[in-house]
Amino acid sequence: MTHNNGDATDDAELVTDPVCGMLIDPATAATTREHDGTTFYFCSIACAKTFDAAPHRYGHPHP
């Protein structure tokens, strides 16, 4: 289990949920979606459902 203690090096392992902007660990993401060959990570099923309704609005994920 990984814990984020706020060190800058920890941030390199995080990705941004494209819907809400939350930084999340890809290993513990609630769910993922594949779109145009890119994997998107989500903090919750609700964010994934919002993405599913209009994936083109969210572009590419930002590390």
PDB file of N, CA and C in Angstrom:
ATOM      1  N   MET A   1       0.840  -1.177   0.000  1.00  0.00           N
ATOM      2  CA  MET A   1       0.000   0.000   0.000  1.00  0.00           C
ATOM      3  C   MET A   1       0.886   1.241   0.000  1.00  0.00           C
ATOM      4  N   THR A   2       0.553   2.201  -0.833  1.00  0.00           N
ATOM      5  CA  THR A   2       1.336   3.424  -0.942  1.00  0.00           C
ATOM      6  C   THR A   2       0.635   4.549  -0.201  1.00  0.00           C
ATOM      7  N   HIS A   3       1.399   5.305   0.543  1.00  0.00           N
ATOM      8  CA  HIS A   3       0.856   6.458   1.254  1.00  0.00           C
ATOM      9  C   HIS A   3       1.486   7.716   0.693  1.00  0.00           C
ATOM     10  N   ASN A   4       0.671   8.740   0.474  1.00  0.00           N
ATOM     11  CA  ASN A   4       1.177  10.018  -0.014  1.00  0.00           C
ATOM     12  C   ASN A   4       1.391  10.926   1.184  1.00  0.00           C
ATOM     13  N   ASN A   5       2.644  11.242   1.458  1.00  0.00           N
ATOM     14  CA  ASN A   5       2.944  12.104   2.595  1.00  0.00           C
ATOM     15  C   ASN A   5       3.256  13.526   2.162  1.00  0.00           C
ATOM     16  N   GLY A   6       2.965  13.847   0.899  1.00  0.00           N
ATOM     17  CA  GLY A   6       3.155  15.211   0.440  1.00  0.00           C
ATOM     18  C   GLY A   6       4.492  15.482  -0.204  1.00  0.00           C
ATOM     19  N   ASP A   7       5.401  14.506  -0.258  1.00  0.00           N
ATOM     20  CA  ASP A   7       6.690  14.716  -0.909  1.00  0.00           C
ATOM     21  C   ASP A   7       6.505  14.889  -2.408  1.00  0.00           C
ATOM     22  N   ALA A   8       7.319  15.735  -3.018  1.00  0.00           N
ATOM     23  CA  ALA A   8       7.224  16.008  -4.453  1.00  0.00           C
ATOM     24  C   ALA A   8       7.410  14.745  -5.277  1.00  0.00           C
ATOM     25  N   THR A   9       8.230  13.824  -4.812  1.00  0.00           N
ATOM     26  CA  THR A   9       8.459  12.597  -5.575  1.00  0.00           C
ATOM     27  C   THR A   9       7.208  11.733  -5.639  1.00  0.00           C
ATOM     28  N   ASP A  10       6.341  11.822  -4.646  1.00  0.00           N
ATOM     29  CA  ASP A  10       5.099  11.060  -4.665  1.00  0.00           C
ATOM     30  C   ASP A  10       4.185  11.534  -5.783  1.00  0.00           C
ATOM     31  N   ASP A  11       4.204  12.828  -6.091  1.00  0.00           N
ATOM     32  CA  ASP A  11       3.326  13.386  -7.107  1.00  0.00           C
ATOM     33  C   ASP A  11       3.608  12.812  -8.490  1.00  0.00           C
ATOM     34  N   ALA A  12       4.833  12.346  -8.739  1.00  0.00           N
ATOM     35  CA  ALA A  12       5.189  11.802 -10.045  1.00  0.00           C
ATOM     36  C   ALA A  12       4.400  10.531 -10.343  1.00  0.00           C
ATOM     37  N   GLU A  13       3.897   9.860  -9.330  1.00  0.00           N
ATOM     38  CA  GLU A  13       3.157   8.621  -9.502  1.00  0.00           C
ATOM     39  C   GLU A  13       1.660   8.850  -9.640  1.00  0.00           C
ATOM     40  N   LEU A  14       1.193  10.060  -9.480  1.00  0.00           N
ATOM     41  CA  LEU A  14      -0.234  10.351  -9.507  1.00  0.00           C
ATOM     42  C   LEU A  14      -0.688  10.780 -10.893  1.00  0.00           C
ATOM     43  N   VAL A  15      -1.975  10.553 -11.168  1.00  0.00           N
ATOM     44  CA  VAL A  15      -2.602  11.009 -12.402  1.00  0.00           C
ATOM     45  C   VAL A  15      -3.816  11.845 -12.025  1.00  0.00           C
ATOM     46  N   THR A  16      -4.314  12.609 -12.982  1.00  0.00           N
ATOM     47  CA  THR A  16      -5.450  13.488 -12.733  1.00  0.00           C
ATOM     48  C   THR A  16      -6.730  12.896 -13.304  1.00  0.00           C
ATOM     49  N   ASP A  17      -7.757  12.818 -12.474  1.00  0.00           N
ATOM     50  CA  ASP A  17      -9.086  12.432 -12.947  1.00  0.00           C
ATOM     51  C   ASP A  17      -9.527  13.535 -13.907  1.00  0.00           C
ATOM     52  N   PRO A  18      -9.843  13.214 -15.169  1.00  0.00           N
ATOM     53  CA  PRO A  18     -10.147  14.257 -16.144  1.00  0.00           C
ATOM     54  C   PRO A  18     -11.455  14.990 -15.883  1.00  0.00           C
ATOM     55  N   VAL A  19     -12.328  14.424 -15.077  1.00  0.00           N
ATOM     56  CA  VAL A  19     -13.622  15.048 -14.818  1.00  0.00           C
ATOM     57  C   VAL A  19     -13.550  16.041 -13.666  1.00  0.00           C
ATOM     58  N   CYS A  20     -13.047  15.601 -12.510  1.00  0.00           N
ATOM     59  CA  CYS A  20     -13.056  16.465 -11.331  1.00  0.00           C
ATOM     60  C   CYS A  20     -11.711  17.109 -11.027  1.00  0.00           C
ATOM     61  N   GLY A  21     -10.638  16.597 -11.654  1.00  0.00           N
ATOM     62  CA  GLY A  21      -9.318  17.170 -11.435  1.00  0.00           C
ATOM     63  C   GLY A  21      -8.572  16.622 -10.236  1.00  0.00           C
ATOM     64  N   MET A  22      -9.145  15.652  -9.542  1.00  0.00           N
ATOM     65  CA  MET A  22      -8.491  15.082  -8.366  1.00  0.00           C
ATOM     66  C   MET A  22      -7.250  14.290  -8.771  1.00  0.00           C
ATOM     67  N   LEU A  23      -6.186  14.427  -7.987  1.00  0.00           N
ATOM     68  CA  LEU A  23      -4.985  13.617  -8.196  1.00  0.00           C
ATOM     69  C   LEU A  23      -5.206  12.262  -7.542  1.00  0.00           C
ATOM     70  N   ILE A  24      -4.970  11.202  -8.305  1.00  0.00           N
ATOM     71  CA  ILE A  24      -5.195   9.856  -7.793  1.00  0.00           C
ATOM     72  C   ILE A  24      -4.042   8.937  -8.181  1.00  0.00           C
ATOM     73  N   ASP A  25      -3.869   7.902  -7.394  1.00  0.00           N
ATOM     74  CA  ASP A  25      -2.879   6.866  -7.684  1.00  0.00           C
ATOM     75  C   ASP A  25      -3.530   5.901  -8.679  1.00  0.00           C
ATOM     76  N   PRO A  26      -2.932   5.686  -9.836  1.00  0.00           N
ATOM     77  CA  PRO A  26      -3.536   4.785 -10.819  1.00  0.00           C
ATOM     78  C   PRO A  26      -3.793   3.378 -10.274  1.00  0.00           C
ATOM     79  N   ALA A  27      -2.980   2.933  -9.346  1.00  0.00           N
ATOM     80  CA  ALA A  27      -3.138   1.595  -8.781  1.00  0.00           C
ATOM     81  C   ALA A  27      -4.396   1.463  -7.931  1.00  0.00           C
ATOM     82  N   THR A  28      -4.904   2.581  -7.425  1.00  0.00           N
ATOM     83  CA  THR A  28      -6.080   2.532  -6.563  1.00  0.00           C
ATOM     84  C   THR A  28      -7.265   3.292  -7.145  1.00  0.00           C
ATOM     85  N   ALA A  29      -7.213   3.620  -8.425  1.00  0.00           N
ATOM     86  CA  ALA A  29      -8.320   4.329  -9.074  1.00  0.00           C
ATOM     87  C   ALA A  29      -9.594   3.493  -8.970  1.00  0.00           C
ATOM     88  N   ALA A  30     -10.733   4.167  -8.824  1.00  0.00           N
ATOM     89  CA  ALA A  30     -12.008   3.463  -8.714  1.00  0.00           C
ATOM     90  C   ALA A  30     -12.319   2.679  -9.982  1.00  0.00           C
ATOM     91  N   THR A  31     -11.953   3.252 -11.131  1.00  0.00           N
ATOM     92  CA  THR A  31     -12.174   2.596 -12.414  1.00  0.00           C
ATOM     93  C   THR A  31     -11.358   3.293 -13.489  1.00  0.00           C
ATOM     94  N   THR A  32     -11.298   2.693 -14.641  1.00  0.00           N
ATOM     95  CA  THR A  32     -10.591   3.281 -15.780  1.00  0.00           C
ATOM     96  C   THR A  32     -11.469   3.183 -17.015  1.00  0.00           C
ATOM     97  N   ARG A  33     -11.122   3.977 -18.006  1.00  0.00           N
ATOM     98  CA  ARG A  33     -11.765   3.900 -19.317  1.00  0.00           C
ATOM     99  C   ARG A  33     -10.684   4.014 -20.372  1.00  0.00           C
ATOM    100  N   GLU A  34     -10.877   3.311 -21.486  1.00  0.00           N
ATOM    101  CA  GLU A  34     -10.009   3.436 -22.653  1.00  0.00           C
ATOM    102  C   GLU A  34     -10.766   4.280 -23.668  1.00  0.00           C
ATOM    103  N   HIS A  35     -10.103   5.294 -24.208  1.00  0.00           N
ATOM    104  CA  HIS A  35     -10.723   6.135 -25.236  1.00  0.00           C
ATOM    105  C   HIS A  35      -9.640   6.590 -26.200  1.00  0.00           C
ATOM    106  N   ASP A  36      -9.836   6.318 -27.475  1.00  0.00           N
ATOM    107  CA  ASP A  36      -8.861   6.681 -28.512  1.00  0.00           C
ATOM    108  C   ASP A  36      -7.453   6.201 -28.172  1.00  0.00           C
ATOM    109  N   GLY A  37      -7.350   4.999 -27.615  1.00  0.00           N
ATOM    110  CA  GLY A  37      -6.046   4.420 -27.307  1.00  0.00           C
ATOM    111  C   GLY A  37      -5.385   4.943 -26.051  1.00  0.00           C
ATOM    112  N   THR A  38      -6.110   5.725 -25.270  1.00  0.00           N
ATOM    113  CA  THR A  38      -5.567   6.313 -24.047  1.00  0.00           C
ATOM    114  C   THR A  38      -6.347   5.803 -22.844  1.00  0.00           C
ATOM    115  N   THR A  39      -5.644   5.503 -21.756  1.00  0.00           N
ATOM    116  CA  THR A  39      -6.295   5.079 -20.521  1.00  0.00           C
ATOM    117  C   THR A  39      -6.546   6.290 -19.641  1.00  0.00           C
ATOM    118  N   PHE A  40      -7.781   6.421 -19.171  1.00  0.00           N
ATOM    119  CA  PHE A  40      -8.173   7.482 -18.249  1.00  0.00           C
ATOM    120  C   PHE A  40      -8.488   6.837 -16.903  1.00  0.00           C
ATOM    121  N   TYR A  41      -8.069   7.491 -15.816  1.00  0.00           N
ATOM    122  CA  TYR A  41      -8.269   6.982 -14.461  1.00  0.00           C
ATOM    123  C   TYR A  41      -9.255   7.891 -13.733  1.00  0.00           C
ATOM    124  N   PHE A  42     -10.127   7.272 -12.920  1.00  0.00           N
ATOM    125  CA  PHE A  42     -11.173   8.027 -12.238  1.00  0.00           C
ATOM    126  C   PHE A  42     -11.198   7.749 -10.742  1.00  0.00           C
ATOM    127  N   CYS A  43     -11.532   8.788  -9.989  1.00  0.00           N
ATOM    128  CA  CYS A  43     -11.602   8.672  -8.531  1.00  0.00           C
ATOM    129  C   CYS A  43     -12.889   7.984  -8.089  1.00  0.00           C
ATOM    130  N   SER A  44     -13.917   8.004  -8.962  1.00  0.00           N
ATOM    131  CA  SER A  44     -15.206   7.426  -8.601  1.00  0.00           C
ATOM    132  C   SER A  44     -15.951   6.957  -9.846  1.00  0.00           C
ATOM    133  N   ILE A  45     -16.936   6.114  -9.620  1.00  0.00           N
ATOM    134  CA  ILE A  45     -17.799   5.658 -10.710  1.00  0.00           C
ATOM    135  C   ILE A  45     -18.583   6.843 -11.269  1.00  0.00           C
ATOM    136  N   ALA A  46     -18.963   7.792 -10.413  1.00  0.00           N
ATOM    137  CA  ALA A  46     -19.710   8.969 -10.872  1.00  0.00           C
ATOM    138  C   ALA A  46     -18.904   9.770 -11.893  1.00  0.00           C
ATOM    139  N   CYS A  47     -17.616   9.964 -11.639  1.00  0.00           N
ATOM    140  CA  CYS A  47     -16.776  10.688 -12.604  1.00  0.00           C
ATOM    141  C   CYS A  47     -16.656   9.897 -13.905  1.00  0.00           C
ATOM    142  N   ALA A  48     -16.530   8.585 -13.815  1.00  0.00           N
ATOM    143  CA  ALA A  48     -16.437   7.753 -15.017  1.00  0.00           C
ATOM    144  C   ALA A  48     -17.723   7.844 -15.835  1.00  0.00           C
ATOM    145  N   LYS A  49     -18.871   7.866 -15.179  1.00  0.00           N
ATOM    146  CA  LYS A  49     -20.148   7.978 -15.898  1.00  0.00           C
ATOM    147  C   LYS A  49     -20.276   9.336 -16.575  1.00  0.00           C
ATOM    148  N   THR A  50     -19.801  10.383 -15.924  1.00  0.00           N
ATOM    149  CA  THR A  50     -19.804  11.711 -16.539  1.00  0.00           C
ATOM    150  C   THR A  50     -18.927  11.697 -17.779  1.00  0.00           C
ATOM    151  N   PHE A  51     -17.765  11.085 -17.678  1.00  0.00           N
ATOM    152  CA  PHE A  51     -16.856  10.946 -18.817  1.00  0.00           C
ATOM    153  C   PHE A  51     -17.521  10.153 -19.944  1.00  0.00           C
ATOM    154  N   ASP A  52     -18.187   9.057 -19.603  1.00  0.00           N
ATOM    155  CA  ASP A  52     -18.839   8.202 -20.599  1.00  0.00           C
ATOM    156  C   ASP A  52     -19.863   8.968 -21.432  1.00  0.00           C
ATOM    157  N   ALA A  53     -20.520   9.941 -20.822  1.00  0.00           N
ATOM    158  CA  ALA A  53     -21.550  10.708 -21.520  1.00  0.00           C
ATOM    159  C   ALA A  53     -20.969  11.605 -22.609  1.00  0.00           C
ATOM    160  N   ALA A  54     -19.724  12.035 -22.464  1.00  0.00           N
ATOM    161  CA  ALA A  54     -19.106  12.944 -23.445  1.00  0.00           C
ATOM    162  C   ALA A  54     -17.587  12.883 -23.355  1.00  0.00           C
ATOM    163  N   PRO A  55     -16.975  11.761 -23.709  1.00  0.00           N
ATOM    164  CA  PRO A  55     -15.525  11.620 -23.547  1.00  0.00           C
ATOM    165  C   PRO A  55     -14.713  12.640 -24.340  1.00  0.00           C
ATOM    166  N   HIS A  56     -15.244  13.105 -25.440  1.00  0.00           N
ATOM    167  CA  HIS A  56     -14.520  14.085 -26.268  1.00  0.00           C
ATOM    168  C   HIS A  56     -14.294  15.410 -25.540  1.00  0.00           C
ATOM    169  N   ARG A  57     -15.053  15.682 -24.503  1.00  0.00           N
ATOM    170  CA  ARG A  57     -14.908  16.939 -23.753  1.00  0.00           C
ATOM    171  C   ARG A  57     -13.668  16.960 -22.873  1.00  0.00           C
ATOM    172  N   TYR A  58     -13.084  15.805 -22.623  1.00  0.00           N
ATOM    173  CA  TYR A  58     -12.027  15.721 -21.624  1.00  0.00           C
ATOM    174  C   TYR A  58     -10.624  15.555 -22.173  1.00  0.00           C
ATOM    175  N   GLY A  59     -10.460  15.464 -23.465  1.00  0.00           N
ATOM    176  CA  GLY A  59      -9.123  15.413 -24.056  1.00  0.00           C
ATOM    177  C   GLY A  59      -8.302  14.255 -23.552  1.00  0.00           C
ATOM    178  N   HIS A  60      -7.013  14.481 -23.401  1.00  0.00           N
ATOM    179  CA  HIS A  60      -6.099  13.437 -22.951  1.00  0.00           C
ATOM    180  C   HIS A  60      -5.770  13.635 -21.486  1.00  0.00           C
ATOM    181  N   PRO A  61      -5.517  12.539 -20.772  1.00  0.00           N
ATOM    182  CA  PRO A  61      -5.201  12.646 -19.341  1.00  0.00           C
ATOM    183  C   PRO A  61      -3.869  13.348 -19.116  1.00  0.00           C
ATOM    184  N   HIS A  62      -3.771  14.000 -17.996  1.00  0.00           N
ATOM    185  CA  HIS A  62      -2.532  14.686 -17.623  1.00  0.00           C
ATOM    186  C   HIS A  62      -1.908  13.945 -16.456  1.00  0.00           C
ATOM    187  N   PRO A  63      -0.637  13.621 -16.557  1.00  0.00           N
ATOM    188  CA  PRO A  63       0.022  12.913 -15.445  1.00  0.00           C
ATOM    189  C   PRO A  63       0.133  13.782 -14.213  1.00  0.00           C
TER     190      PRO A  63
END
